[in-house]
Short mmCIF file of N, CA and C in Angstrom, two decimals:
data_model
loop_
_atom_site.label_atom_id
_atom_site.label_comp_id
_atom_site.label_asym_id
_atom_site.label_seq_id
_atom_site.Cartn_x
_atom_site.Cartn_y
_atom_site.Cartn_z
N GLN I 1 121.10 -120.15 107.05
CA GLN I 1 120.92 -121.46 107.65
C GLN I 1 121.22 -121.45 109.14
N PHE I 2 122.20 -120.68 109.58
CA PHE I 2 122.65 -120.74 110.97
C PHE I 2 122.28 -119.51 111.79
N ALA I 3 121.39 -118.68 111.28
CA ALA I 3 121.07 -117.42 111.95
C ALA I 3 120.55 -117.64 113.37
N GLN I 4 119.80 -118.68 113.60
CA GLN I 4 119.22 -118.95 114.92
C GLN I 4 119.89 -120.13 115.61
N TYR I 5 121.14 -120.44 115.24
CA TYR I 5 121.81 -121.62 115.77
C TYR I 5 122.06 -121.52 117.27
N SER I 6 121.74 -122.58 117.96
CA SER I 6 122.09 -122.71 119.37
C SER I 6 121.95 -124.19 119.75
N ILE I 7 122.60 -124.57 120.82
CA ILE I 7 122.47 -125.92 121.33
C ILE I 7 121.16 -125.97 122.12
N ALA I 8 120.24 -126.80 121.70
CA ALA I 8 118.94 -126.88 122.36
C ALA I 8 119.09 -127.56 123.72
N PRO I 9 118.53 -126.97 124.76
CA PRO I 9 118.60 -127.59 126.09
C PRO I 9 118.06 -129.02 126.10
N LEU I 10 117.01 -129.29 125.34
CA LEU I 10 116.46 -130.64 125.30
C LEU I 10 117.47 -131.62 124.71
N SER I 11 118.16 -131.23 123.66
CA SER I 11 119.18 -132.09 123.07
C SER I 11 120.30 -132.38 124.07
N ASP I 12 120.74 -131.36 124.77
CA ASP I 12 121.78 -131.53 125.78
C ASP I 12 121.31 -132.51 126.86
N ARG I 13 120.10 -132.32 127.34
CA ARG I 13 119.55 -133.20 128.39
C ARG I 13 119.47 -134.64 127.89
N LEU I 14 119.05 -134.83 126.64
CA LEU I 14 118.93 -136.19 126.09
C LEU I 14 120.29 -136.88 126.00
N TYR I 15 121.32 -136.14 125.55
CA TYR I 15 122.67 -136.70 125.53
C TYR I 15 123.07 -137.16 126.93
N ARG I 16 122.90 -136.28 127.90
CA ARG I 16 123.31 -136.58 129.27
C ARG I 16 122.53 -137.76 129.84
N ASP I 17 121.24 -137.80 129.58
CA ASP I 17 120.42 -138.92 130.06
C ASP I 17 120.84 -140.22 129.41
N LEU I 18 121.13 -140.18 128.12
CA LEU I 18 121.57 -141.38 127.41
C LEU I 18 122.90 -141.88 127.96
N PHE I 19 123.82 -140.98 128.20
CA PHE I 19 125.12 -141.37 128.76
C PHE I 19 124.94 -141.98 130.16
N ALA I 20 124.08 -141.38 130.97
CA ALA I 20 123.85 -141.90 132.32
C ALA I 20 123.19 -143.28 132.26
N LEU I 21 122.25 -143.46 131.38
CA LEU I 21 121.58 -144.76 131.23
C LEU I 21 122.57 -145.82 130.79
N ALA I 22 123.40 -145.49 129.83
CA ALA I 22 124.41 -146.44 129.36
C ALA I 22 125.36 -146.80 130.50
N ARG I 23 125.81 -145.79 131.21
CA ARG I 23 126.73 -146.03 132.33
C ARG I 23 126.08 -146.92 133.39
N ALA I 24 124.80 -146.69 133.69
CA ALA I 24 124.09 -147.49 134.68
C ALA I 24 124.00 -148.96 134.28
N HIS I 25 124.06 -149.22 132.99
CA HIS I 25 123.99 -150.60 132.47
C HIS I 25 125.36 -151.14 132.07
N GLY I 26 126.41 -150.42 132.43
CA GLY I 26 127.76 -150.90 132.15
C GLY I 26 128.16 -150.80 130.69
N ILE I 27 127.50 -149.94 129.94
CA ILE I 27 127.78 -149.76 128.52
C ILE I 27 128.72 -148.57 128.34
N ARG I 28 129.83 -148.80 127.67
CA ARG I 28 130.77 -147.71 127.39
C ARG I 28 130.27 -146.92 126.18
N VAL I 29 130.42 -145.62 126.25
CA VAL I 29 129.91 -144.72 125.21
C VAL I 29 131.03 -143.78 124.76
N ALA I 30 131.02 -143.42 123.49
CA ALA I 30 131.91 -142.39 122.96
C ALA I 30 131.11 -141.55 121.96
N LEU I 31 131.44 -140.29 121.89
CA LEU I 31 130.89 -139.41 120.85
C LEU I 31 131.80 -139.48 119.64
N VAL I 32 131.24 -139.70 118.48
CA VAL I 32 132.03 -139.78 117.26
C VAL I 32 131.52 -138.72 116.29
N VAL I 33 132.42 -137.85 115.85
CA VAL I 33 132.09 -136.85 114.84
C VAL I 33 132.60 -137.38 113.51
N LEU I 34 131.71 -137.56 112.57
CA LEU I 34 132.06 -138.16 111.28
C LEU I 34 132.84 -137.20 110.38
N PRO I 35 133.57 -137.74 109.42
CA PRO I 35 134.36 -136.89 108.52
C PRO I 35 133.47 -135.91 107.73
N GLU I 36 134.00 -134.72 107.53
CA GLU I 36 133.36 -133.70 106.71
C GLU I 36 134.42 -133.09 105.81
N SER I 37 134.05 -132.81 104.59
CA SER I 37 135.00 -132.16 103.68
C SER I 37 135.26 -130.73 104.13
N LYS I 38 136.37 -130.17 103.69
CA LYS I 38 136.67 -128.78 104.01
C LYS I 38 135.57 -127.86 103.51
N GLU I 39 135.06 -128.15 102.33
CA GLU I 39 133.97 -127.33 101.78
C GLU I 39 132.78 -127.31 102.74
N PHE I 40 132.41 -128.47 103.23
CA PHE I 40 131.28 -128.56 104.16
C PHE I 40 131.60 -127.84 105.47
N ARG I 41 132.80 -128.03 106.01
CA ARG I 41 133.19 -127.36 107.26
C ARG I 41 133.18 -125.85 107.09
N ASP I 42 133.51 -125.37 105.90
CA ASP I 42 133.54 -123.93 105.64
C ASP I 42 132.15 -123.30 105.63
N TRP I 43 131.11 -124.11 105.54
CA TRP I 43 129.74 -123.58 105.60
C TRP I 43 129.42 -123.03 106.98
N TYR I 44 130.08 -123.55 108.02
CA TYR I 44 129.80 -123.10 109.38
C TYR I 44 130.39 -121.72 109.62
N PRO I 45 129.59 -120.75 110.04
CA PRO I 45 130.16 -119.46 110.43
C PRO I 45 131.09 -119.67 111.64
N PRO I 46 132.10 -118.83 111.80
CA PRO I 46 133.06 -119.02 112.90
C PRO I 46 132.40 -119.13 114.28
N GLU I 47 131.36 -118.33 114.51
CA GLU I 47 130.70 -118.38 115.83
C GLU I 47 129.97 -119.69 116.06
N VAL I 48 129.43 -120.29 115.00
CA VAL I 48 128.76 -121.58 115.12
C VAL I 48 129.80 -122.67 115.38
N GLU I 49 130.89 -122.61 114.66
CA GLU I 49 131.99 -123.57 114.87
C GLU I 49 132.49 -123.48 116.31
N ARG I 50 132.71 -122.27 116.78
CA ARG I 50 133.21 -122.07 118.14
C ARG I 50 132.21 -122.59 119.17
N GLU I 51 130.95 -122.25 119.02
CA GLU I 51 129.93 -122.71 119.97
C GLU I 51 129.83 -124.24 119.97
N SER I 52 129.89 -124.84 118.81
CA SER I 52 129.81 -126.30 118.72
C SER I 52 130.99 -126.96 119.41
N GLN I 53 132.20 -126.45 119.16
CA GLN I 53 133.39 -127.01 119.77
C GLN I 53 133.39 -126.81 121.29
N GLU I 54 132.95 -125.65 121.73
CA GLU I 54 132.87 -125.38 123.17
C GLU I 54 131.85 -126.30 123.83
N TYR I 55 130.73 -126.51 123.17
CA TYR I 55 129.71 -127.40 123.72
C TYR I 55 130.24 -128.83 123.83
N LEU I 56 130.86 -129.33 122.78
CA LEU I 56 131.40 -130.69 122.83
C LEU I 56 132.45 -130.83 123.92
N ALA I 57 133.32 -129.85 124.06
CA ALA I 57 134.35 -129.89 125.09
C ALA I 57 133.71 -129.92 126.48
N LYS I 58 132.70 -129.11 126.68
CA LYS I 58 131.99 -129.08 127.97
C LYS I 58 131.30 -130.41 128.24
N LEU I 59 130.64 -130.95 127.23
CA LEU I 59 129.93 -132.22 127.39
C LEU I 59 130.90 -133.34 127.76
N VAL I 60 132.03 -133.38 127.09
CA VAL I 60 133.05 -134.39 127.36
C VAL I 60 133.61 -134.21 128.77
N ARG I 61 133.91 -132.98 129.12
CA ARG I 61 134.48 -132.69 130.45
C ARG I 61 133.50 -133.06 131.56
N GLU I 62 132.23 -132.74 131.39
CA GLU I 62 131.25 -132.95 132.45
C GLU I 62 130.73 -134.38 132.53
N THR I 63 130.80 -135.13 131.44
CA THR I 63 130.25 -136.50 131.45
C THR I 63 131.33 -137.57 131.46
N GLY I 64 132.55 -137.20 131.07
CA GLY I 64 133.62 -138.19 130.99
C GLY I 64 133.53 -139.08 129.77
N VAL I 65 132.64 -138.77 128.86
CA VAL I 65 132.50 -139.53 127.61
C VAL I 65 133.56 -139.05 126.63
N PRO I 66 134.36 -139.95 126.08
CA PRO I 66 135.40 -139.51 125.14
C PRO I 66 134.82 -139.03 123.81
N LEU I 67 135.52 -138.10 123.20
CA LEU I 67 135.16 -137.58 121.88
C LEU I 67 136.17 -138.09 120.87
N ILE I 68 135.68 -138.69 119.82
CA ILE I 68 136.52 -139.14 118.71
C ILE I 68 136.14 -138.28 117.51
N ASP I 69 137.02 -137.37 117.17
CA ASP I 69 136.72 -136.37 116.12
C ASP I 69 137.41 -136.76 114.83
N PHE I 70 136.62 -137.23 113.87
CA PHE I 70 137.13 -137.63 112.56
C PHE I 70 136.84 -136.58 111.48
N ARG I 71 136.44 -135.38 111.87
CA ARG I 71 136.04 -134.38 110.87
C ARG I 71 137.06 -134.19 109.78
N THR I 72 138.33 -134.18 110.14
CA THR I 72 139.39 -133.93 109.15
C THR I 72 140.20 -135.18 108.86
N ALA I 73 139.67 -136.34 109.18
CA ALA I 73 140.43 -137.58 109.06
C ALA I 73 140.59 -138.08 107.63
N MET I 74 139.78 -137.61 106.71
CA MET I 74 139.87 -138.07 105.32
C MET I 74 140.21 -136.90 104.41
N PRO I 75 141.01 -137.15 103.39
CA PRO I 75 141.30 -136.07 102.44
C PRO I 75 140.03 -135.68 101.67
N ASP I 76 139.97 -134.44 101.27
CA ASP I 76 138.77 -133.95 100.58
C ASP I 76 138.51 -134.66 99.26
N ASP I 77 139.53 -135.23 98.65
CA ASP I 77 139.31 -135.89 97.36
C ASP I 77 139.03 -137.39 97.52
N ALA I 78 138.83 -137.85 98.75
CA ALA I 78 138.52 -139.28 98.97
C ALA I 78 137.13 -139.60 98.41
N THR I 79 136.99 -140.79 97.91
CA THR I 79 135.68 -141.25 97.42
C THR I 79 135.33 -142.54 98.14
N CYS I 80 134.06 -142.79 98.22
CA CYS I 80 133.58 -144.00 98.90
C CYS I 80 133.21 -145.06 97.89
#
């Protein structure tokens, strides 16, 4: 599933453009990562996890948009 994983330049550009547009209109923006079970998080190979975390950190640092990470906010046995 993740053999060709990379952050697409177009996706990065779209995030940045969206943040700039929101800022230009006085709209506050935050990135929210939704909860994932440990089982689901374990599907990510370590290099994919690392690249994703590094990308989010860079995006937050360069745009000033806060990151709200809820990936581990719920216990794995929680039900909806």
